[in-house]
Amino acid sequence: MQPLTIDGTEDTPKVVLDKERSLFEVSGRSLPEDAAEFYAPLLEWLAEYEKDPKPETPFMFKLEYFNTASSKLILDILSKLESIEGTSVIWYFHEDDEDMEEAGEEFSELVEIPFKFETY
Amino acid sequence: MKYIYDLHRIMLKQNILLVYEGEFNQEITKSILAMAERNMDSYGESSSIKRKVFNIMVEALQNICKHSQSYQEEIYGKNSAIFMLGKAEHAYYITSGNPLFTREVANLQDRIERINAMDEGQLKEEYKRIIKTNPGELTEKGGAGLGFVDMARKSGNKLRFDFETINQELSFFSLRITVNK
């Protein structure tokens, strides 16, 4: 399965979805004008991955900022991950960023996936 | 030319760090955000305050972008709106102003008043309620319908707002969010 990689910009996150290397990462800033358009390829990739996933899928979010339109799409990604067995989420937040920590906690309450919280 | 000096003095007096008036789009939003970040860095602002101001600015600016249709161009100019960032000793002020149709005023006023009546816990529940509705769907303008709730939560303050009549069809919507330092 072809990996999906997108370089980060000042308003869109870096994305690495690589089954062979077991890398699943969204990091940086997510404030695109059209969040649905930006996240569509990720959701398509996960739909394909879901057909033959690895036994474990540790999905890493390491976000600095995200807008409210992105939050809805992040929930869509999490909902997709929920249907893939062996998924876990590693939610990174800056050690003094309570809002990002709380955002992770809220997402963890909305889906049935184990969350691990890490600071950077 | 005296108005330049007057404008300059008003900006100093009102502690305005940044004003932009005109057409809004994503490129301009990014430029304004970058200027505000540099500005706050130069003041040695703490990263947690910087992040709150930045987050609220994003929502306010993208709100303007989504609603900056061409309202009676010959009367009000194309996509014309205003954004300001102010800084006083104990707070940052994020202020935006944009024209909208007067028929939208009652709805918007009702929405903001309902948000202002909520405490921290209620805002959290409201956020979760909205994010769960219609998964995968954004509003017709590409938003999540979460902007005001998010601004209220991040700032920890009530949203201040006002409507001025421009003409029969149009009103001017002003919004101000305070971030305490």
PDB file of C-alpha atoms in Angstrom:
ATOM      1  CA  MET A   1       0.000   0.000   0.000  1.00  0.00           C
ATOM      2  CA  GLN A   2       1.375   3.391  -1.054  1.00  0.00           C
ATOM      3  CA  PRO A   3       2.238   5.742   1.821  1.00  0.00           C
ATOM      4  CA  LEU A   4       0.554   9.127   2.009  1.00  0.00           C
ATOM      5  CA  THR A   5       2.916  11.947   2.891  1.00  0.00           C
ATOM      6  CA  ILE A   6       2.130  15.666   2.911  1.00  0.00           C
ATOM      7  CA  ASP A   7       4.639  18.325   3.930  1.00  0.00           C
ATOM      8  CA  GLY A   8       3.508  20.769   6.601  1.00  0.00           C
ATOM      9  CA  THR A   9       2.860  24.415   5.773  1.00  0.00           C
ATOM     10  CA  GLU A  10       2.033  27.439   7.895  1.00  0.00           C
ATOM     11  CA  ASP A  11      -1.666  26.482   7.823  1.00  0.00           C
ATOM     12  CA  THR A  12      -1.744  22.751   7.108  1.00  0.00           C
ATOM     13  CA  PRO A  13      -0.192  19.892   9.093  1.00  0.00           C
ATOM     14  CA  LYS A  14       2.499  17.429   8.124  1.00  0.00           C
ATOM     15  CA  VAL A  15       0.956  14.049   7.369  1.00  0.00           C
ATOM     16  CA  VAL A  16       2.672  10.653   7.246  1.00  0.00           C
ATOM     17  CA  LEU A  17       0.553   7.546   6.739  1.00  0.00           C
ATOM     18  CA  ASP A  18       2.910   4.663   6.028  1.00  0.00           C
ATOM     19  CA  LYS A  19       1.744   1.099   6.566  1.00  0.00           C
ATOM     20  CA  GLU A  20       5.126  -0.549   5.828  1.00  0.00           C
ATOM     21  CA  ARG A  21       6.964   1.551   8.400  1.00  0.00           C
ATOM     22  CA  SER A  22       3.997   1.648  10.840  1.00  0.00           C
ATOM     23  CA  LEU A  23       4.025   5.443  10.868  1.00  0.00           C
ATOM     24  CA  PHE A  24       0.734   7.244  11.321  1.00  0.00           C
ATOM     25  CA  GLU A  25       1.193  10.903  12.102  1.00  0.00           C
ATOM     26  CA  VAL A  26      -0.530  14.276  11.824  1.00  0.00           C
ATOM     27  CA  SER A  27       1.525  17.142  13.237  1.00  0.00           C
ATOM     28  CA  GLY A  28       1.899  20.901  13.180  1.00  0.00           C
ATOM     29  CA  ARG A  29      -0.729  23.531  12.447  1.00  0.00           C
ATOM     30  CA  SER A  30      -4.118  22.765  11.029  1.00  0.00           C
ATOM     31  CA  LEU A  31      -6.070  25.836   9.998  1.00  0.00           C
ATOM     32  CA  PRO A  32      -6.870  25.277   6.341  1.00  0.00           C
ATOM     33  CA  GLU A  33      -9.544  27.317   4.640  1.00  0.00           C
ATOM     34  CA  ASP A  34     -11.243  24.124   3.514  1.00  0.00           C
ATOM     35  CA  ALA A  35     -10.668  21.465   6.174  1.00  0.00           C
ATOM     36  CA  ALA A  36     -12.899  18.893   4.445  1.00  0.00           C
ATOM     37  CA  GLU A  37     -10.817  19.125   1.259  1.00  0.00           C
ATOM     38  CA  PHE A  38      -7.516  18.856   3.126  1.00  0.00           C
ATOM     39  CA  TYR A  39      -8.530  15.789   5.160  1.00  0.00           C
ATOM     40  CA  ALA A  40     -10.315  13.911   2.332  1.00  0.00           C
ATOM     41  CA  PRO A  41      -7.144  12.034   1.174  1.00  0.00           C
ATOM     42  CA  LEU A  42      -6.429  10.938   4.766  1.00  0.00           C
ATOM     43  CA  LEU A  43      -9.907   9.518   5.159  1.00  0.00           C
ATOM     44  CA  GLU A  44      -9.636   7.760   1.786  1.00  0.00           C
ATOM     45  CA  TRP A  45      -6.259   6.289   2.753  1.00  0.00           C
ATOM     46  CA  LEU A  46      -7.669   4.984   6.043  1.00  0.00           C
ATOM     47  CA  ALA A  47     -10.681   3.475   4.255  1.00  0.00           C
ATOM     48  CA  GLU A  48      -8.241   1.506   2.087  1.00  0.00           C
ATOM     49  CA  TYR A  49      -6.009   0.619   5.057  1.00  0.00           C
ATOM     50  CA  GLU A  50      -9.027  -0.645   7.002  1.00  0.00           C
ATOM     51  CA  LYS A  51      -9.376  -3.553   4.554  1.00  0.00           C
ATOM     52  CA  ASP A  52      -6.028  -5.036   5.622  1.00  0.00           C
ATOM     53  CA  PRO A  53      -4.621  -3.209   8.640  1.00  0.00           C
ATOM     54  CA  LYS A  54      -1.575  -4.080  10.708  1.00  0.00           C
ATOM     55  CA  PRO A  55      -2.236  -5.780  14.082  1.00  0.00           C
ATOM     56  CA  GLU A  56      -1.413  -2.469  15.766  1.00  0.00           C
ATOM     57  CA  THR A  57      -2.005   1.065  14.535  1.00  0.00           C
ATOM     58  CA  PRO A  58      -0.489   3.685  16.844  1.00  0.00           C
ATOM     59  CA  PHE A  59      -1.793   6.991  15.468  1.00  0.00           C
ATOM     60  CA  MET A  60       0.062  10.096  16.564  1.00  0.00           C
ATOM     61  CA  PHE A  61      -1.408  13.592  16.750  1.00  0.00           C
ATOM     62  CA  LYS A  62       1.125  16.296  17.557  1.00  0.00           C
ATOM     63  CA  LEU A  63      -0.722  19.519  16.878  1.00  0.00           C
ATOM     64  CA  GLU A  64       0.294  23.029  17.754  1.00  0.00           C
ATOM     65  CA  TYR A  65      -2.930  24.726  16.638  1.00  0.00           C
ATOM     66  CA  PHE A  66      -6.094  23.571  14.956  1.00  0.00           C
ATOM     67  CA  ASN A  67      -9.192  25.509  13.957  1.00  0.00           C
ATOM     68  CA  THR A  68     -12.711  24.385  14.750  1.00  0.00           C
ATOM     69  CA  ALA A  69     -13.327  23.153  11.187  1.00  0.00           C
ATOM     70  CA  SER A  70     -10.288  20.868  11.573  1.00  0.00           C
ATOM     71  CA  SER A  71     -11.592  19.580  14.902  1.00  0.00           C
ATOM     72  CA  LYS A  72     -14.620  18.147  13.158  1.00  0.00           C
ATOM     73  CA  LEU A  73     -12.383  16.381  10.622  1.00  0.00           C
ATOM     74  CA  ILE A  74     -10.072  15.092  13.372  1.00  0.00           C
ATOM     75  CA  LEU A  75     -13.151  13.502  14.923  1.00  0.00           C
ATOM     76  CA  ASP A  76     -13.921  11.933  11.527  1.00  0.00           C
ATOM     77  CA  ILE A  77     -10.420  10.423  11.452  1.00  0.00           C
ATOM     78  CA  LEU A  78     -10.859   9.109  14.989  1.00  0.00           C
ATOM     79  CA  SER A  79     -14.243   7.620  14.097  1.00  0.00           C
ATOM     80  CA  LYS A  80     -12.613   5.865  11.147  1.00  0.00           C
ATOM     81  CA  LEU A  81      -9.821   4.559  13.416  1.00  0.00           C
ATOM     82  CA  GLU A  82     -12.436   3.295  15.855  1.00  0.00           C
ATOM     83  CA  SER A  83     -13.505   0.679  13.332  1.00  0.00           C
ATOM     84  CA  ILE A  84      -9.921  -0.571  12.854  1.00  0.00           C
ATOM     85  CA  GLU A  85      -8.917  -3.162  15.436  1.00  0.00           C
ATOM     86  CA  GLY A  86      -5.681  -2.551  17.355  1.00  0.00           C
ATOM     87  CA  THR A  87      -5.768   1.216  17.033  1.00  0.00           C
ATOM     88  CA  SER A  88      -4.420   3.535  19.701  1.00  0.00           C
ATOM     89  CA  VAL A  89      -3.911   7.274  19.753  1.00  0.00           C
ATOM     90  CA  ILE A  90      -0.854   9.085  21.071  1.00  0.00           C
ATOM     91  CA  TRP A  91      -1.912  12.661  21.732  1.00  0.00           C
ATOM     92  CA  TYR A  92       1.024  15.048  22.087  1.00  0.00           C
ATOM     93  CA  PHE A  93       0.648  18.481  23.637  1.00  0.00           C
ATOM     94  CA  HIS A  94       3.104  21.141  24.700  1.00  0.00           C
ATOM     95  CA  GLU A  95       3.655  20.832  28.440  1.00  0.00           C
ATOM     96  CA  ASP A  96       2.050  24.222  29.189  1.00  0.00           C
ATOM     97  CA  ASP A  97      -0.764  23.871  26.638  1.00  0.00           C
ATOM     98  CA  GLU A  98      -3.806  23.022  28.742  1.00  0.00           C
ATOM     99  CA  ASP A  99      -6.237  23.733  25.897  1.00  0.00           C
ATOM    100  CA  MET A 100      -4.547  21.113  23.681  1.00  0.00           C
ATOM    101  CA  GLU A 101      -4.498  18.621  26.546  1.00  0.00           C
ATOM    102  CA  GLU A 102      -8.209  19.209  27.152  1.00  0.00           C
ATOM    103  CA  ALA A 103      -8.959  18.901  23.436  1.00  0.00           C
ATOM    104  CA  GLY A 104      -7.319  15.459  23.486  1.00  0.00           C
ATOM    105  CA  GLU A 105      -9.306  14.445  26.547  1.00  0.00           C
ATOM    106  CA  GLU A 106     -12.532  15.505  24.867  1.00  0.00           C
ATOM    107  CA  PHE A 107     -11.745  13.526  21.728  1.00  0.00           C
ATOM    108  CA  SER A 108     -10.953  10.511  23.892  1.00  0.00           C
ATOM    109  CA  GLU A 109     -14.424  10.811  25.463  1.00  0.00           C
ATOM    110  CA  LEU A 110     -16.069  10.842  22.035  1.00  0.00           C
ATOM    111  CA  VAL A 111     -14.557   7.624  20.646  1.00  0.00           C
ATOM    112  CA  GLU A 112     -13.749   4.146  21.945  1.00  0.00           C
ATOM    113  CA  ILE A 113      -9.997   4.161  21.347  1.00  0.00           C
ATOM    114  CA  PRO A 114      -7.261   4.007  23.977  1.00  0.00           C
ATOM    115  CA  PHE A 115      -5.500   7.376  24.249  1.00  0.00           C
ATOM    116  CA  LYS A 116      -2.004   7.931  25.566  1.00  0.00           C
ATOM    117  CA  PHE A 117      -0.987  11.483  26.445  1.00  0.00           C
ATOM    118  CA  GLU A 118       2.565  12.700  25.950  1.00  0.00           C
ATOM    119  CA  THR A 119       4.108  16.112  26.441  1.00  0.00           C
ATOM    120  CA  TYR A 120       6.845  17.718  24.381  1.00  0.00           C
TER     121      TYR A 120
ATOM    122  CA  MET B   1      -3.331  64.990   5.847  1.00  0.00           C
ATOM    123  CA  LYS B   2      -4.023  65.525   9.528  1.00  0.00           C
ATOM    124  CA  TYR B   3      -6.263  62.453   9.609  1.00  0.00           C
ATOM    125  CA  ILE B   4      -3.149  60.261   9.374  1.00  0.00           C
ATOM    126  CA  TYR B   5      -1.830  61.807  12.559  1.00  0.00           C
ATOM    127  CA  ASP B   6      -5.275  61.513  14.190  1.00  0.00           C
ATOM    128  CA  LEU B   7      -5.512  57.867  13.204  1.00  0.00           C
ATOM    129  CA  HIS B   8      -2.008  57.246  14.515  1.00  0.00           C
ATOM    130  CA  ARG B   9      -2.887  58.873  17.850  1.00  0.00           C
ATOM    131  CA  ILE B  10      -6.136  56.918  18.190  1.00  0.00           C
ATOM    132  CA  MET B  11      -4.234  53.710  17.570  1.00  0.00           C
ATOM    133  CA  LEU B  12      -1.677  54.567  20.228  1.00  0.00           C
ATOM    134  CA  LYS B  13      -4.332  55.669  22.688  1.00  0.00           C
ATOM    135  CA  GLN B  14      -6.443  52.553  22.185  1.00  0.00           C
ATOM    136  CA  ASN B  15      -3.337  50.320  22.327  1.00  0.00           C
ATOM    137  CA  ILE B  16      -3.998  48.913  18.880  1.00  0.00           C
ATOM    138  CA  LEU B  17      -1.150  46.679  17.700  1.00  0.00           C
ATOM    139  CA  LEU B  18      -2.601  45.850  14.346  1.00  0.00           C
ATOM    140  CA  VAL B  19      -5.471  46.946  12.110  1.00  0.00           C
ATOM    141  CA  TYR B  20      -6.474  45.590   8.761  1.00  0.00           C
ATOM    142  CA  GLU B  21      -9.372  46.920   6.736  1.00  0.00           C
ATOM    143  CA  GLY B  22     -10.417  45.592   3.349  1.00  0.00           C
ATOM    144  CA  GLU B  23     -10.890  42.284   1.611  1.00  0.00           C
ATOM    145  CA  PHE B  24     -10.298  39.120   3.655  1.00  0.00           C
ATOM    146  CA  ASN B  25      -9.113  35.762   2.394  1.00  0.00           C
ATOM    147  CA  GLN B  26      -6.916  32.887   3.595  1.00  0.00           C
ATOM    148  CA  GLU B  27      -3.670  34.499   2.346  1.00  0.00           C
ATOM    149  CA  ILE B  28      -4.436  37.718   4.210  1.00  0.00           C
ATOM    150  CA  THR B  29      -5.477  35.719   7.292  1.00  0.00           C
ATOM    151  CA  LYS B  30      -2.078  33.975   7.271  1.00  0.00           C
ATOM    152  CA  SER B  31      -0.250  37.315   6.942  1.00  0.00           C
ATOM    153  CA  ILE B  32      -2.208  38.863   9.818  1.00  0.00           C
ATOM    154  CA  LEU B  33      -1.532  35.823  12.002  1.00  0.00           C
ATOM    155  CA  ALA B  34       2.192  35.972  11.200  1.00  0.00           C
ATOM    156  CA  MET B  35       2.338  39.697  12.042  1.00  0.00           C
ATOM    157  CA  ALA B  36       0.496  39.148  15.326  1.00  0.00           C
ATOM    158  CA  GLU B  37       2.845  36.316  16.272  1.00  0.00           C
ATOM    159  CA  ARG B  38       5.921  38.444  15.577  1.00  0.00           C
ATOM    160  CA  ASN B  39       4.350  41.284  17.500  1.00  0.00           C
ATOM    161  CA  MET B  40       3.634  39.150  20.572  1.00  0.00           C
ATOM    162  CA  ASP B  41       7.112  37.583  20.356  1.00  0.00           C
ATOM    163  CA  SER B  42       8.677  41.031  20.377  1.00  0.00           C
ATOM    164  CA  TYR B  43       6.816  41.746  23.625  1.00  0.00           C
ATOM    165  CA  GLY B  44       8.105  38.470  25.052  1.00  0.00           C
ATOM    166  CA  GLU B  45       4.562  37.240  25.566  1.00  0.00           C
ATOM    167  CA  SER B  46       4.128  33.877  27.315  1.00  0.00           C
ATOM    168  CA  SER B  47       3.464  30.979  24.985  1.00  0.00           C
ATOM    169  CA  SER B  48       0.125  30.103  26.601  1.00  0.00           C
ATOM    170  CA  ILE B  49      -1.280  33.630  26.090  1.00  0.00           C
ATOM    171  CA  LYS B  50       0.156  33.705  22.572  1.00  0.00           C
ATOM    172  CA  ARG B  51      -1.578  30.437  21.747  1.00  0.00           C
ATOM    173  CA  LYS B  52      -4.945  31.637  23.095  1.00  0.00           C
ATOM    174  CA  VAL B  53      -4.752  34.915  21.155  1.00  0.00           C
ATOM    175  CA  PHE B  54      -3.654  33.059  18.023  1.00  0.00           C
ATOM    176  CA  ASN B  55      -6.478  30.516  18.280  1.00  0.00           C
ATOM    177  CA  ILE B  56      -9.143  33.162  18.778  1.00  0.00           C
ATOM    178  CA  MET B  57      -7.715  35.245  15.929  1.00  0.00           C
ATOM    179  CA  VAL B  58      -7.952  32.239  13.604  1.00  0.00           C
ATOM    180  CA  GLU B  59     -11.646  31.746  14.384  1.00  0.00           C
ATOM    181  CA  ALA B  60     -12.443  35.469  14.126  1.00  0.00           C
ATOM    182  CA  LEU B  61     -10.554  35.883  10.827  1.00  0.00           C
ATOM    183  CA  GLN B  62     -11.998  32.752   9.265  1.00  0.00           C
ATOM    184  CA  ASN B  63     -15.476  33.864  10.330  1.00  0.00           C
ATOM    185  CA  ILE B  64     -14.951  37.080   8.401  1.00  0.00           C
ATOM    186  CA  CYS B  65     -13.625  35.151   5.377  1.00  0.00           C
ATOM    187  CA  LYS B  66     -16.629  32.822   5.346  1.00  0.00           C
ATOM    188  CA  HIS B  67     -19.089  35.666   5.611  1.00  0.00           C
ATOM    189  CA  SER B  68     -17.367  38.153   3.346  1.00  0.00           C
ATOM    190  CA  GLN B  69     -19.719  37.882   0.452  1.00  0.00           C
ATOM    191  CA  SER B  70     -20.194  40.887  -1.687  1.00  0.00           C
ATOM    192  CA  TYR B  71     -22.845  42.892   0.122  1.00  0.00           C
ATOM    193  CA  GLN B  72     -24.115  45.606  -2.158  1.00  0.00           C
ATOM    194  CA  GLU B  73     -20.753  46.395  -3.613  1.00  0.00           C
ATOM    195  CA  GLU B  74     -21.733  49.842  -4.831  1.00  0.00           C
ATOM    196  CA  ILE B  75     -22.781  50.839  -1.315  1.00  0.00           C
ATOM    197  CA  TYR B  76     -20.330  49.093   0.942  1.00  0.00           C
ATOM    198  CA  GLY B  77     -17.334  48.025  -1.133  1.00  0.00           C
ATOM    199  CA  LYS B  78     -16.219  44.537  -2.000  1.00  0.00           C
ATOM    200  CA  ASN B  79     -15.766  42.154   0.962  1.00  0.00           C
ATOM    201  CA  SER B  80     -14.942  45.042   3.207  1.00  0.00           C
ATOM    202  CA  ALA B  81     -14.429  44.179   6.867  1.00  0.00           C
ATOM    203  CA  ILE B  82     -12.110  45.172   9.683  1.00  0.00           C
ATOM    204  CA  PHE B  83      -9.901  43.302  12.124  1.00  0.00           C
ATOM    205  CA  MET B  84      -7.955  44.707  15.078  1.00  0.00           C
ATOM    206  CA  LEU B  85      -5.640  43.326  17.711  1.00  0.00           C
ATOM    207  CA  GLY B  86      -5.183  45.501  20.782  1.00  0.00           C
ATOM    208  CA  LYS B  87      -3.034  45.119  23.844  1.00  0.00           C
ATOM    209  CA  ALA B  88      -3.532  46.747  27.207  1.00  0.00           C
ATOM    210  CA  GLU B  89      -1.625  46.115  30.399  1.00  0.00           C
ATOM    211  CA  HIS B  90      -3.691  43.146  31.505  1.00  0.00           C
ATOM    212  CA  ALA B  91      -5.377  41.887  28.363  1.00  0.00           C
ATOM    213  CA  TYR B  92      -5.373  41.391  24.617  1.00  0.00           C
ATOM    214  CA  TYR B  93      -8.428  42.463  22.625  1.00  0.00           C
ATOM    215  CA  ILE B  94      -9.403  40.733  19.414  1.00  0.00           C
ATOM    216  CA  THR B  95     -11.974  42.817  17.554  1.00  0.00           C
ATOM    217  CA  SER B  96     -13.638  42.205  14.235  1.00  0.00           C
ATOM    218  CA  GLY B  97     -16.316  44.019  12.278  1.00  0.00           C
ATOM    219  CA  ASN B  98     -18.131  43.008   9.139  1.00  0.00           C
ATOM    220  CA  PRO B  99     -21.342  43.839   7.294  1.00  0.00           C
ATOM    221  CA  LEU B 100     -24.119  41.279   7.163  1.00  0.00           C
ATOM    222  CA  PHE B 101     -27.748  41.180   6.090  1.00  0.00           C
ATOM    223  CA  THR B 102     -30.050  42.680   8.711  1.00  0.00           C
ATOM    224  CA  ARG B 103     -32.325  39.633   8.396  1.00  0.00           C
ATOM    225  CA  GLU B 104     -29.452  37.540   9.904  1.00  0.00           C
ATOM    226  CA  VAL B 105     -29.095  39.759  12.975  1.00  0.00           C
ATOM    227  CA  ALA B 106     -31.777  38.221  15.216  1.00  0.00           C
ATOM    228  CA  ASN B 107     -30.431  34.682  14.755  1.00  0.00           C
ATOM    229  CA  LEU B 108     -26.841  35.667  15.383  1.00  0.00           C
ATOM    230  CA  GLN B 109     -27.724  37.751  18.430  1.00  0.00           C
ATOM    231  CA  ASP B 110     -29.715  34.847  19.869  1.00  0.00           C
ATOM    232  CA  ARG B 111     -26.813  32.425  19.302  1.00  0.00           C
ATOM    233  CA  ILE B 112     -24.217  34.623  20.973  1.00  0.00           C
ATOM    234  CA  GLU B 113     -26.507  35.406  23.898  1.00  0.00           C
ATOM    235  CA  ARG B 114     -27.120  31.699  24.478  1.00  0.00           C
ATOM    236  CA  ILE B 115     -23.354  31.070  24.461  1.00  0.00           C
ATOM    237  CA  ASN B 116     -22.766  33.984  26.838  1.00  0.00           C
ATOM    238  CA  ALA B 117     -25.300  32.508  29.265  1.00  0.00           C
ATOM    239  CA  MET B 118     -23.327  29.247  29.541  1.00  0.00           C
ATOM    240  CA  ASP B 119     -20.747  28.456  32.192  1.00  0.00           C
ATOM    241  CA  GLU B 120     -17.515  26.553  31.523  1.00  0.00           C
ATOM    242  CA  GLY B 121     -19.103  23.110  31.887  1.00  0.00           C
ATOM    243  CA  GLN B 122     -22.080  23.981  29.715  1.00  0.00           C
ATOM    244  CA  LEU B 123     -19.776  25.330  27.005  1.00  0.00           C
ATOM    245  CA  LYS B 124     -17.850  22.072  27.042  1.00  0.00           C
ATOM    246  CA  GLU B 125     -21.066  20.072  26.649  1.00  0.00           C
ATOM    247  CA  GLU B 126     -22.235  22.400  23.871  1.00  0.00           C
ATOM    248  CA  TYR B 127     -18.903  21.910  22.053  1.00  0.00           C
ATOM    249  CA  LYS B 128     -19.227  18.137  22.278  1.00  0.00           C
ATOM    250  CA  ARG B 129     -22.862  18.256  21.216  1.00  0.00           C
ATOM    251  CA  ILE B 130     -22.103  20.289  18.066  1.00  0.00           C
ATOM    252  CA  ILE B 131     -19.003  18.315  17.082  1.00  0.00           C
ATOM    253  CA  LYS B 132     -20.979  15.056  17.285  1.00  0.00           C
ATOM    254  CA  THR B 133     -23.877  16.283  15.141  1.00  0.00           C
ATOM    255  CA  ASN B 134     -23.802  15.261  11.513  1.00  0.00           C
ATOM    256  CA  PRO B 135     -20.389  13.612  11.539  1.00  0.00           C
ATOM    257  CA  GLY B 136     -18.339  14.496   8.492  1.00  0.00           C
ATOM    258  CA  GLU B 137     -20.437  17.491   7.692  1.00  0.00           C
ATOM    259  CA  LEU B 138     -19.471  21.110   7.785  1.00  0.00           C
ATOM    260  CA  THR B 139     -21.809  24.046   7.345  1.00  0.00           C
ATOM    261  CA  GLU B 140     -22.453  25.303   3.831  1.00  0.00           C
ATOM    262  CA  LYS B 141     -19.713  27.876   4.374  1.00  0.00           C
ATOM    263  CA  GLY B 142     -17.181  25.222   5.408  1.00  0.00           C
ATOM    264  CA  GLY B 143     -17.276  25.944   9.132  1.00  0.00           C
ATOM    265  CA  ALA B 144     -18.058  23.603  11.972  1.00  0.00           C
ATOM    266  CA  GLY B 145     -20.495  25.921  13.760  1.00  0.00           C
ATOM    267  CA  LEU B 146     -18.094  25.847  16.700  1.00  0.00           C
ATOM    268  CA  GLY B 147     -16.310  29.174  16.329  1.00  0.00           C
ATOM    269  CA  PHE B 148     -18.182  31.230  18.942  1.00  0.00           C
ATOM    270  CA  VAL B 149     -18.229  28.386  21.475  1.00  0.00           C
ATOM    271  CA  ASP B 150     -14.506  27.890  20.987  1.00  0.00           C
ATOM    272  CA  MET B 151     -13.749  31.620  21.356  1.00  0.00           C
ATOM    273  CA  ALA B 152     -15.780  31.754  24.568  1.00  0.00           C
ATOM    274  CA  ARG B 153     -14.000  28.698  25.970  1.00  0.00           C
ATOM    275  CA  LYS B 154     -10.454  29.703  25.034  1.00  0.00           C
ATOM    276  CA  SER B 155     -10.849  33.272  26.278  1.00  0.00           C
ATOM    277  CA  GLY B 156     -12.778  32.423  29.440  1.00  0.00           C
ATOM    278  CA  ASN B 157     -14.691  35.667  28.868  1.00  0.00           C
ATOM    279  CA  LYS B 158     -18.078  36.653  27.482  1.00  0.00           C
ATOM    280  CA  LEU B 159     -18.247  37.637  23.820  1.00  0.00           C
ATOM    281  CA  ARG B 160     -18.975  41.329  23.457  1.00  0.00           C
ATOM    282  CA  PHE B 161     -20.912  42.282  20.383  1.00  0.00           C
ATOM    283  CA  ASP B 162     -22.925  45.017  18.769  1.00  0.00           C
ATOM    284  CA  PHE B 163     -24.958  45.671  15.633  1.00  0.00           C
ATOM    285  CA  GLU B 164     -25.131  49.016  13.845  1.00  0.00           C
ATOM    286  CA  THR B 165     -27.574  49.789  11.055  1.00  0.00           C
ATOM    287  CA  ILE B 166     -25.862  50.549   7.749  1.00  0.00           C
ATOM    288  CA  ASN B 167     -29.048  50.808   5.676  1.00  0.00           C
ATOM    289  CA  GLN B 168     -32.365  48.984   5.341  1.00  0.00           C
ATOM    290  CA  GLU B 169     -30.781  45.745   4.227  1.00  0.00           C
ATOM    291  CA  LEU B 170     -27.399  45.794   5.882  1.00  0.00           C
ATOM    292  CA  SER B 171     -26.072  45.903   9.415  1.00  0.00           C
ATOM    293  CA  PHE B 172     -22.552  46.048  10.797  1.00  0.00           C
ATOM    294  CA  PHE B 173     -21.600  43.296  13.238  1.00  0.00           C
ATOM    295  CA  SER B 174     -18.841  44.050  15.757  1.00  0.00           C
ATOM    296  CA  LEU B 175     -17.345  41.364  17.965  1.00  0.00           C
ATOM    297  CA  ARG B 176     -14.764  41.706  20.706  1.00  0.00           C
ATOM    298  CA  ILE B 177     -13.053  38.952  22.658  1.00  0.00           C
ATOM    299  CA  THR B 178     -10.825  39.669  25.625  1.00  0.00           C
ATOM    300  CA  VAL B 179      -7.930  37.423  26.604  1.00  0.00           C
ATOM    301  CA  ASN B 180      -6.721  38.185  30.119  1.00  0.00           C
ATOM    302  CA  LYS B 181      -2.987  38.138  30.649  1.00  0.00           C
TER     303      LYS B 181
END
